[in-house]
Amino acid sequence: MIDGLVFANDGAVVKLPDHDAIVKKEIPDGKVALLIGGGSGHEPMFHGFVGKNLGDGAACGEIFAAPSPDTIYEAAKAVDRGNGILFLYGNYAGDNMNFDIAAEMLEDDGIDVRTVRVRDDVAAAPPDRMDDRRGIAGDVLMIKIAGGAAAELDSLDEVERVTRKAGDNVRTMGVAVSAGSIPETGKLTFELADDEIEIGMGAHGEAGIARQKLQTADEITDQLIEKILSDLPFGKGDEVALLINNLGATTMMEMLVVNRRLRHVFDEQGITVHRTLVGTWLTVQEMAGFSVTLMKLDDELKHYLDMPASSVGFSNM
Amino acid sequence: MIDGLVFANDGAVVKLPDHDAIVKKEIPDGKVALLIGGGSGHEPMFHGFVGKNLGDGAACGEIFAAPSPDTIYEAAKAVDRGNGILFLYGNYAGDNMNFDIAAEMLEDDGIDVRTVRVRDDVAAAPPDRMDDRRGIAGDVLMIKIAGGAAAELDSLDEVERVTRKAGDNVRTMGVAVSAGSIPETGKLTFELADDEIEIGMGAHGEAGIARQKLQTADEITDQLIEKILSDLPFGKGDEVALLINNLGATTMMEMLVVNRRLRHVFDEQGITVHRTLVGTWLTVQEMAGFSVTLMKLDDELKHYLDMPASSVGFSNM
């Protein structure tokens, strides 16, 4: 898969010889480096997000497993240009441990490393336990903004500040209609009856907050967006980025129907959408379902969100 | 769905009041207009390809059905800026008939219309019966090139010439691993056993050229690419665009494995890849499977292919 990914980059990235990591060929001296990464099986997340104004490199784990500390360390050394490195990844125990070990190794080498963990999944824990929230499709907007900031700002402090602000303002909730499978075995990650859906399902089949009978798109959308809006909270006068992410086997037709309903809710609440993204970015193999991500924007976040960006797995800008 | 699509365009398009068609709000006077369209159910194709350096408008049919002549006519009138219109769509009997009727109505109004039909499906008919070939994922590269040409060239003749050249040099073949369903009924478009695949399957479940037992990604890829390469034929010294299209529920992981094998074959044959696209552009609802598209490029086609472009359903440039 990684060989195919490198080929798909048409010469812009290389794979590290002994590690499952890719890095951009051309990273300017003195650039604040952005290293992303996580388990495989969610393509194009993470390793499809190395590119122009996105990640400088990605450390790839096995399917649904964190990359090793050694792989993260070597990827970090390969993207380092002497001005520090931002680690940006989803908040999972395995990733946290391995990225932290790598960060310690790098600090021993005298390299400044900062860490921002994406923790946008509203369903994973209540608001007073943000550190227990998982990172899901909010990754897309976070990498977009961090990538823009790391391309334009020459201070790791500043890149960290912007990225952290984005993280504080992003919320996601998903729904699964059918399960994805484990590639090695073909087995489904969980069981769900034909007429059932799971609200708040995690990206590896982690239990959500409710299992219920199939409903209309409007009813499901209302349920998701109510939880999202009340969590931050989002409210009248807010300007947001909206991202509807396909978990794998969902049709764009269905996501557009969801988008229509979302916009009616936003109109009622006085929320303005600055930019809409509808597509397939963080998948769980062939899982059917989708998630809705909202990020509250200010002028600074808008600026980085709107910067052109391009990679194998992402660009709608 | 179309309401949701219009919202997803963040103000850049409008829906025609009484027709299922969308058109860009800002089309310069004197621009050669590009109208695309076809049946729904293949999202983001076609109506997700209205945008910067892509289509100026799209006429949308019901699920798997051609748009009506009236809808095509009204969409054409809405994109017309006095310098002629190129119709670009897939080669299917219903689309051909309805677009041709609309073209006659427009000619009666004194509007110059040219038609290029995408007919890239190698599996649909032998090379001496090109007119019997269906349009499938080659649509993506065709719209990209026609969109660039229509944005840059001020002559309908020239836009038609470039688009026709692209069409003469594009070939696609697909494989289905499982069927998609009809949204109104939930019924699958065809039956395929768990251990079977269909080589050359059409975009609506049309029969392919062989039904066979499941094989490895490398074996399937070899089968597809052998047919594609010998058809044009592609050969030593050729420079190509490569597009791997997800028919709906295929993982990017699998498509990247396919990409690796393709590149090995190209290396052996002395074929160079100018640009690779791996993603989800022409779907058949939740069908699992993929197609491989190759377009032989010259400097002119490369120029239009490489132009920046952006729409709800497309951009990796």
PDB file of C-alpha atoms in Angstrom, chain A residues 15-251:
ATOM      1  CA  LYS A  15       9.315   6.336   1.801  1.00  0.00           C
ATOM      2  CA  LEU A  16      11.907   6.006   4.558  1.00  0.00           C
ATOM      3  CA  PRO A  17      14.046   2.952   3.743  1.00  0.00           C
ATOM      4  CA  ASP A  18      13.340   0.874   6.848  1.00  0.00           C
ATOM      5  CA  HIS A  19      10.164   2.432   8.171  1.00  0.00           C
ATOM      6  CA  ASP A  20       6.512   2.770   7.149  1.00  0.00           C
ATOM      7  CA  ALA A  21       6.701   6.529   6.845  1.00  0.00           C
ATOM      8  CA  ILE A  22       6.616   8.972   3.951  1.00  0.00           C
ATOM      9  CA  VAL A  23       8.116  12.448   3.827  1.00  0.00           C
ATOM     10  CA  LYS A  24       8.052  15.244   1.284  1.00  0.00           C
ATOM     11  CA  LYS A  25      11.123  15.524  -0.899  1.00  0.00           C
ATOM     12  CA  GLU A  26      11.216  19.296  -0.737  1.00  0.00           C
ATOM     13  CA  ILE A  27      10.926  20.919   2.672  1.00  0.00           C
ATOM     14  CA  PRO A  28      12.536  24.382   2.936  1.00  0.00           C
ATOM     15  CA  ASP A  29      15.312  24.947   5.471  1.00  0.00           C
ATOM     16  CA  GLY A  30      14.028  26.664   8.592  1.00  0.00           C
ATOM     17  CA  LYS A  31      10.427  25.565   8.052  1.00  0.00           C
ATOM     18  CA  VAL A  32       8.423  24.545  11.106  1.00  0.00           C
ATOM     19  CA  ALA A  33       7.798  20.857  10.338  1.00  0.00           C
ATOM     20  CA  LEU A  34       4.402  19.192  10.613  1.00  0.00           C
ATOM     21  CA  LEU A  35       4.408  15.454  11.284  1.00  0.00           C
ATOM     22  CA  ILE A  36       1.112  13.596  11.231  1.00  0.00           C
ATOM     23  CA  GLY A  37       0.383   9.917  11.586  1.00  0.00           C
ATOM     24  CA  GLY A  38      -1.622   7.078  13.019  1.00  0.00           C
ATOM     25  CA  GLY A  39      -2.923   3.641  12.240  1.00  0.00           C
ATOM     26  CA  SER A  40      -3.622   2.523   8.692  1.00  0.00           C
ATOM     27  CA  GLY A  41      -7.033   1.379   7.504  1.00  0.00           C
ATOM     28  CA  HIS A  42      -8.469   4.909   7.485  1.00  0.00           C
ATOM     29  CA  GLU A  43      -7.133   5.967   4.079  1.00  0.00           C
ATOM     30  CA  PRO A  44      -6.646   8.608   2.872  1.00  0.00           C
ATOM     31  CA  MET A  45      -6.105   9.642   6.543  1.00  0.00           C
ATOM     32  CA  PHE A  46      -3.238  10.114   7.559  1.00  0.00           C
ATOM     33  CA  HIS A  47      -0.645   9.303   4.921  1.00  0.00           C
ATOM     34  CA  GLY A  48      -2.747  10.705   2.066  1.00  0.00           C
ATOM     35  CA  PHE A  49      -2.439  14.150   3.681  1.00  0.00           C
ATOM     36  CA  VAL A  50       1.252  14.750   3.019  1.00  0.00           C
ATOM     37  CA  GLY A  51       1.511  17.484   0.426  1.00  0.00           C
ATOM     38  CA  LYS A  52       1.353  21.161  -0.363  1.00  0.00           C
ATOM     39  CA  ASN A  53       0.381  23.168   2.747  1.00  0.00           C
ATOM     40  CA  LEU A  54      -0.490  19.928   4.547  1.00  0.00           C
ATOM     41  CA  GLY A  55       1.728  17.447   6.442  1.00  0.00           C
ATOM     42  CA  ASP A  56       5.478  17.325   5.747  1.00  0.00           C
ATOM     43  CA  GLY A  57       5.540  13.653   6.613  1.00  0.00           C
ATOM     44  CA  ALA A  58       3.406  10.855   8.016  1.00  0.00           C
ATOM     45  CA  ALA A  59       4.255   7.916  10.270  1.00  0.00           C
ATOM     46  CA  CYS A  60       2.059   4.930   9.427  1.00  0.00           C
ATOM     47  CA  GLY A  61       1.070   2.178  11.806  1.00  0.00           C
ATOM     48  CA  GLU A  62      -0.309  -1.246  10.966  1.00  0.00           C
ATOM     49  CA  ILE A  63      -4.076  -1.488  10.405  1.00  0.00           C
ATOM     50  CA  PHE A  64      -5.852   0.260  13.286  1.00  0.00           C
ATOM     51  CA  ALA A  65      -2.592   0.409  15.316  1.00  0.00           C
ATOM     52  CA  ALA A  66      -0.264   3.276  16.240  1.00  0.00           C
ATOM     53  CA  PRO A  67       3.056   3.707  14.426  1.00  0.00           C
ATOM     54  CA  SER A  68       6.064   2.587  16.489  1.00  0.00           C
ATOM     55  CA  PRO A  69       8.172   5.155  18.392  1.00  0.00           C
ATOM     56  CA  ASP A  70      11.125   4.357  16.104  1.00  0.00           C
ATOM     57  CA  THR A  71       9.103   5.060  12.967  1.00  0.00           C
ATOM     58  CA  ILE A  72       7.810   8.331  14.417  1.00  0.00           C
ATOM     59  CA  TYR A  73      11.333   9.303  15.496  1.00  0.00           C
ATOM     60  CA  GLU A  74      12.853   8.591  12.081  1.00  0.00           C
ATOM     61  CA  ALA A  75      10.011  10.381  10.257  1.00  0.00           C
ATOM     62  CA  ALA A  76      10.498  13.380  12.568  1.00  0.00           C
ATOM     63  CA  LYS A  77      14.237  13.460  11.887  1.00  0.00           C
ATOM     64  CA  ALA A  78      13.509  13.335   8.162  1.00  0.00           C
ATOM     65  CA  VAL A  79      11.145  16.344   8.216  1.00  0.00           C
ATOM     66  CA  ASP A  80      13.143  18.414  10.730  1.00  0.00           C
ATOM     67  CA  ARG A  81      14.596  21.611   9.252  1.00  0.00           C
ATOM     68  CA  GLY A  82      15.944  23.107  12.435  1.00  0.00           C
ATOM     69  CA  ASN A  83      12.891  25.117  13.501  1.00  0.00           C
ATOM     70  CA  GLY A  84      10.988  22.562  15.552  1.00  0.00           C
ATOM     71  CA  ILE A  85       8.308  19.989  14.826  1.00  0.00           C
ATOM     72  CA  LEU A  86       4.582  19.898  15.511  1.00  0.00           C
ATOM     73  CA  PHE A  87       3.122  16.437  16.117  1.00  0.00           C
ATOM     74  CA  LEU A  88      -0.563  16.318  15.126  1.00  0.00           C
ATOM     75  CA  TYR A  89      -2.539  13.090  15.524  1.00  0.00           C
ATOM     76  CA  GLY A  90      -5.686  11.561  16.945  1.00  0.00           C
ATOM     77  CA  ASN A  91      -6.110  11.132  20.695  1.00  0.00           C
ATOM     78  CA  TYR A  92      -5.743   7.361  21.220  1.00  0.00           C
ATOM     79  CA  ALA A  93      -3.757   5.654  23.992  1.00  0.00           C
ATOM     80  CA  GLY A  94      -1.374   3.853  21.620  1.00  0.00           C
ATOM     81  CA  ASP A  95      -0.654   6.924  19.508  1.00  0.00           C
ATOM     82  CA  ASN A  96      -0.218   9.101  22.591  1.00  0.00           C
ATOM     83  CA  MET A  97       2.313   6.698  24.105  1.00  0.00           C
ATOM     84  CA  ASN A  98       4.367   6.175  20.957  1.00  0.00           C
ATOM     85  CA  PHE A  99       4.418   9.797  19.813  1.00  0.00           C
ATOM     86  CA  ASP A 100       5.375  10.840  23.379  1.00  0.00           C
ATOM     87  CA  ILE A 101       8.286   8.377  23.458  1.00  0.00           C
ATOM     88  CA  ALA A 102       9.475   9.700  20.090  1.00  0.00           C
ATOM     89  CA  ALA A 103       9.125  13.279  21.336  1.00  0.00           C
ATOM     90  CA  GLU A 104      11.362  12.475  24.331  1.00  0.00           C
ATOM     91  CA  MET A 105      13.974  10.918  22.040  1.00  0.00           C
ATOM     92  CA  LEU A 106      13.899  14.048  19.867  1.00  0.00           C
ATOM     93  CA  GLU A 107      14.161  16.386  22.842  1.00  0.00           C
ATOM     94  CA  ASP A 108      17.272  14.404  23.841  1.00  0.00           C
ATOM     95  CA  ASP A 109      18.627  15.299  20.388  1.00  0.00           C
ATOM     96  CA  GLY A 110      17.894  18.959  21.089  1.00  0.00           C
ATOM     97  CA  ILE A 111      14.881  19.156  18.747  1.00  0.00           C
ATOM     98  CA  ASP A 112      11.888  21.177  19.932  1.00  0.00           C
ATOM     99  CA  VAL A 113       8.664  19.135  19.617  1.00  0.00           C
ATOM    100  CA  ARG A 114       5.108  20.214  20.416  1.00  0.00           C
ATOM    101  CA  THR A 115       2.047  17.996  20.393  1.00  0.00           C
ATOM    102  CA  VAL A 116      -1.569  18.695  19.515  1.00  0.00           C
ATOM    103  CA  ARG A 117      -3.964  15.762  19.789  1.00  0.00           C
ATOM    104  CA  VAL A 118      -7.202  15.869  17.837  1.00  0.00           C
ATOM    105  CA  ARG A 119     -10.099  15.091  20.186  1.00  0.00           C
ATOM    106  CA  ASP A 120     -13.207  16.106  18.293  1.00  0.00           C
ATOM    107  CA  ASP A 121     -15.522  13.141  18.920  1.00  0.00           C
ATOM    108  CA  VAL A 122     -18.394  14.526  20.977  1.00  0.00           C
ATOM    109  CA  ALA A 123     -19.782  11.030  21.532  1.00  0.00           C
ATOM    110  CA  ALA A 124     -16.668   9.639  23.216  1.00  0.00           C
ATOM    111  CA  ALA A 125     -16.858  11.550  26.517  1.00  0.00           C
ATOM    112  CA  PRO A 126     -18.627  14.517  28.129  1.00  0.00           C
ATOM    113  CA  PRO A 127     -17.151  18.039  27.705  1.00  0.00           C
ATOM    114  CA  ASP A 128     -15.471  17.974  31.128  1.00  0.00           C
ATOM    115  CA  ARG A 129     -13.393  14.996  29.991  1.00  0.00           C
ATOM    116  CA  MET A 130     -11.968  16.331  26.711  1.00  0.00           C
ATOM    117  CA  ASP A 131      -8.843  14.203  27.150  1.00  0.00           C
ATOM    118  CA  ASP A 132     -10.986  11.088  26.796  1.00  0.00           C
ATOM    119  CA  ARG A 133     -12.330  12.173  23.428  1.00  0.00           C
ATOM    120  CA  ARG A 134     -11.103  10.421  20.292  1.00  0.00           C
ATOM    121  CA  GLY A 135      -9.850  12.101  17.145  1.00  0.00           C
ATOM    122  CA  ILE A 136     -12.022  11.443  14.107  1.00  0.00           C
ATOM    123  CA  ALA A 137     -12.861  13.477  10.986  1.00  0.00           C
ATOM    124  CA  GLY A 138     -11.857  16.738  12.674  1.00  0.00           C
ATOM    125  CA  ASP A 139      -8.361  15.583  11.672  1.00  0.00           C
ATOM    126  CA  VAL A 140      -9.056  16.880   8.154  1.00  0.00           C
ATOM    127  CA  LEU A 141      -9.684  20.499   9.166  1.00  0.00           C
ATOM    128  CA  MET A 142      -6.932  20.342  11.780  1.00  0.00           C
ATOM    129  CA  ILE A 143      -4.305  19.173   9.280  1.00  0.00           C
ATOM    130  CA  LYS A 144      -5.531  21.779   6.803  1.00  0.00           C
ATOM    131  CA  ILE A 145      -5.088  24.591   9.300  1.00  0.00           C
ATOM    132  CA  ALA A 146      -1.874  23.301  10.883  1.00  0.00           C
ATOM    133  CA  GLY A 147      -0.441  22.708   7.408  1.00  0.00           C
ATOM    134  CA  GLY A 148      -1.210  26.256   6.351  1.00  0.00           C
ATOM    135  CA  ALA A 149       0.163  27.715   9.577  1.00  0.00           C
ATOM    136  CA  ALA A 150       3.353  25.626   9.385  1.00  0.00           C
ATOM    137  CA  ALA A 151       3.881  26.763   5.789  1.00  0.00           C
ATOM    138  CA  GLU A 152       3.452  30.448   6.571  1.00  0.00           C
ATOM    139  CA  LEU A 153       4.583  31.070  10.156  1.00  0.00           C
ATOM    140  CA  ASP A 154       8.214  30.776  11.158  1.00  0.00           C
ATOM    141  CA  SER A 155       7.681  30.096  14.858  1.00  0.00           C
ATOM    142  CA  LEU A 156       6.771  26.729  16.373  1.00  0.00           C
ATOM    143  CA  ASP A 157       5.052  28.605  19.217  1.00  0.00           C
ATOM    144  CA  GLU A 158       2.764  30.310  16.734  1.00  0.00           C
ATOM    145  CA  VAL A 159       2.008  27.160  14.733  1.00  0.00           C
ATOM    146  CA  GLU A 160       1.161  25.379  17.962  1.00  0.00           C
ATOM    147  CA  ARG A 161      -1.066  28.252  19.110  1.00  0.00           C
ATOM    148  CA  VAL A 162      -3.075  28.343  15.871  1.00  0.00           C
ATOM    149  CA  THR A 163      -3.446  24.558  15.777  1.00  0.00           C
ATOM    150  CA  ARG A 164      -4.519  24.414  19.412  1.00  0.00           C
ATOM    151  CA  LYS A 165      -7.125  27.104  18.783  1.00  0.00           C
ATOM    152  CA  ALA A 166      -8.496  25.077  15.871  1.00  0.00           C
ATOM    153  CA  GLY A 167      -8.624  22.020  18.119  1.00  0.00           C
ATOM    154  CA  ASP A 168     -10.523  23.878  20.824  1.00  0.00           C
ATOM    155  CA  ASN A 169     -13.185  24.864  18.285  1.00  0.00           C
ATOM    156  CA  VAL A 170     -13.851  21.615  16.417  1.00  0.00           C
ATOM    157  CA  ARG A 171     -16.544  19.054  17.150  1.00  0.00           C
ATOM    158  CA  THR A 172     -17.610  15.884  15.302  1.00  0.00           C
ATOM    159  CA  MET A 173     -20.215  13.188  15.632  1.00  0.00           C
ATOM    160  CA  GLY A 174     -20.790  10.179  13.416  1.00  0.00           C
ATOM    161  CA  VAL A 175     -23.269   7.445  12.722  1.00  0.00           C
ATOM    162  CA  ALA A 176     -22.596   3.938  11.424  1.00  0.00           C
ATOM    163  CA  VAL A 177     -25.138   2.115   9.274  1.00  0.00           C
ATOM    164  CA  SER A 178     -23.034  -0.983   8.678  1.00  0.00           C
ATOM    165  CA  ALA A 179     -19.653  -2.200   9.928  1.00  0.00           C
ATOM    166  CA  GLY A 180     -16.263  -2.145   8.256  1.00  0.00           C
ATOM    167  CA  SER A 181     -14.027  -5.200   8.216  1.00  0.00           C
ATOM    168  CA  ILE A 182     -10.500  -6.070   9.370  1.00  0.00           C
ATOM    169  CA  PRO A 183      -8.494  -6.528   6.150  1.00  0.00           C
ATOM    170  CA  GLU A 184      -6.411  -9.444   7.410  1.00  0.00           C
ATOM    171  CA  THR A 185      -9.419 -11.556   8.376  1.00  0.00           C
ATOM    172  CA  GLY A 186     -12.343 -10.080   6.463  1.00  0.00           C
ATOM    173  CA  LYS A 187     -14.236 -10.109   9.798  1.00  0.00           C
ATOM    174  CA  LEU A 188     -16.524  -7.186  10.618  1.00  0.00           C
ATOM    175  CA  THR A 189     -15.437  -4.933  13.490  1.00  0.00           C
ATOM    176  CA  PHE A 190     -18.880  -5.236  15.139  1.00  0.00           C
ATOM    177  CA  GLU A 191     -22.370  -6.584  14.534  1.00  0.00           C
ATOM    178  CA  LEU A 192     -25.259  -4.345  13.536  1.00  0.00           C
ATOM    179  CA  ALA A 193     -28.640  -5.621  12.348  1.00  0.00           C
ATOM    180  CA  ASP A 194     -29.852  -4.504   8.904  1.00  0.00           C
ATOM    181  CA  ASP A 195     -32.412  -2.145  10.435  1.00  0.00           C
ATOM    182  CA  GLU A 196     -30.114  -0.726  13.118  1.00  0.00           C
ATOM    183  CA  ILE A 197     -27.735   2.221  13.268  1.00  0.00           C
ATOM    184  CA  GLU A 198     -25.165   3.205  15.878  1.00  0.00           C
ATOM    185  CA  ILE A 199     -24.933   6.878  16.825  1.00  0.00           C
ATOM    186  CA  GLY A 200     -21.505   8.105  17.894  1.00  0.00           C
ATOM    187  CA  MET A 201     -19.595   5.069  16.641  1.00  0.00           C
ATOM    188  CA  GLY A 202     -15.792   5.456  16.834  1.00  0.00           C
ATOM    189  CA  ALA A 203     -13.395   5.064  13.947  1.00  0.00           C
ATOM    190  CA  HIS A 204     -12.514   1.470  14.858  1.00  0.00           C
ATOM    191  CA  GLY A 205     -15.999   0.333  15.808  1.00  0.00           C
ATOM    192  CA  GLU A 206     -15.845   1.677  19.377  1.00  0.00           C
ATOM    193  CA  ALA A 207     -19.317   1.712  20.904  1.00  0.00           C
ATOM    194  CA  GLY A 208     -21.337   4.885  20.385  1.00  0.00           C
ATOM    195  CA  ILE A 209     -23.904   6.507  22.614  1.00  0.00           C
ATOM    196  CA  ALA A 210     -27.020   4.843  21.221  1.00  0.00           C
ATOM    197  CA  ARG A 211     -28.008   1.921  19.043  1.00  0.00           C
ATOM    198  CA  GLN A 212     -31.363   2.498  17.444  1.00  0.00           C
ATOM    199  CA  LYS A 213     -33.652   1.629  14.569  1.00  0.00           C
ATOM    200  CA  LEU A 214     -32.908   3.097  11.154  1.00  0.00           C
ATOM    201  CA  GLN A 215     -34.408   6.582  10.753  1.00  0.00           C
ATOM    202  CA  THR A 216     -34.664   9.136   7.975  1.00  0.00           C
ATOM    203  CA  ALA A 217     -31.636  11.218   7.030  1.00  0.00           C
ATOM    204  CA  ASP A 218     -33.295  14.324   8.509  1.00  0.00           C
ATOM    205  CA  GLU A 219     -33.964  12.617  11.841  1.00  0.00           C
ATOM    206  CA  ILE A 220     -30.417  11.264  12.122  1.00  0.00           C
ATOM    207  CA  THR A 221     -28.973  14.632  11.125  1.00  0.00           C
ATOM    208  CA  ASP A 222     -31.033  16.433  13.761  1.00  0.00           C
ATOM    209  CA  GLN A 223     -29.775  14.057  16.411  1.00  0.00           C
ATOM    210  CA  LEU A 224     -26.123  14.543  15.458  1.00  0.00           C
ATOM    211  CA  ILE A 225     -26.204  18.297  15.031  1.00  0.00           C
ATOM    212  CA  GLU A 226     -28.078  18.917  18.282  1.00  0.00           C
ATOM    213  CA  LYS A 227     -25.287  17.196  20.220  1.00  0.00           C
ATOM    214  CA  ILE A 228     -22.587  19.033  18.262  1.00  0.00           C
ATOM    215  CA  LEU A 229     -24.132  22.501  18.560  1.00  0.00           C
ATOM    216  CA  SER A 230     -24.772  22.255  22.292  1.00  0.00           C
ATOM    217  CA  ASP A 231     -21.298  20.926  23.038  1.00  0.00           C
ATOM    218  CA  LEU A 232     -19.017  23.850  22.141  1.00  0.00           C
ATOM    219  CA  PRO A 233     -21.599  25.529  22.112  1.00  0.00           C
ATOM    220  CA  PHE A 234     -22.108  26.964  18.627  1.00  0.00           C
ATOM    221  CA  GLY A 235     -24.641  29.744  18.384  1.00  0.00           C
ATOM    222  CA  LYS A 236     -26.109  32.778  16.657  1.00  0.00           C
ATOM    223  CA  GLY A 237     -23.582  34.790  14.667  1.00  0.00           C
ATOM    224  CA  ASP A 238     -20.980  32.017  14.523  1.00  0.00           C
ATOM    225  CA  GLU A 239     -19.194  31.347  11.273  1.00  0.00           C
ATOM    226  CA  VAL A 240     -18.187  27.722  10.739  1.00  0.00           C
ATOM    227  CA  ALA A 241     -16.472  25.248   8.472  1.00  0.00           C
ATOM    228  CA  LEU A 242     -18.677  22.232   7.799  1.00  0.00           C
ATOM    229  CA  LEU A 243     -17.263  18.861   6.840  1.00  0.00           C
ATOM    230  CA  ILE A 244     -19.358  15.799   6.024  1.00  0.00           C
ATOM    231  CA  ASN A 245     -17.138  12.728   5.956  1.00  0.00           C
ATOM    232  CA  ASN A 246     -17.939   9.403   4.320  1.00  0.00           C
ATOM    233  CA  LEU A 247     -16.843   6.521   6.574  1.00  0.00           C
ATOM    234  CA  GLY A 248     -16.419   4.311   3.523  1.00  0.00           C
ATOM    235  CA  ALA A 249     -19.453   2.987   1.683  1.00  0.00           C
ATOM    236  CA  THR A 250     -21.871   5.907   1.992  1.00  0.00           C
ATOM    237  CA  THR A 251     -23.118   7.555  -1.187  1.00  0.00           C
TER     238      THR A 251
END
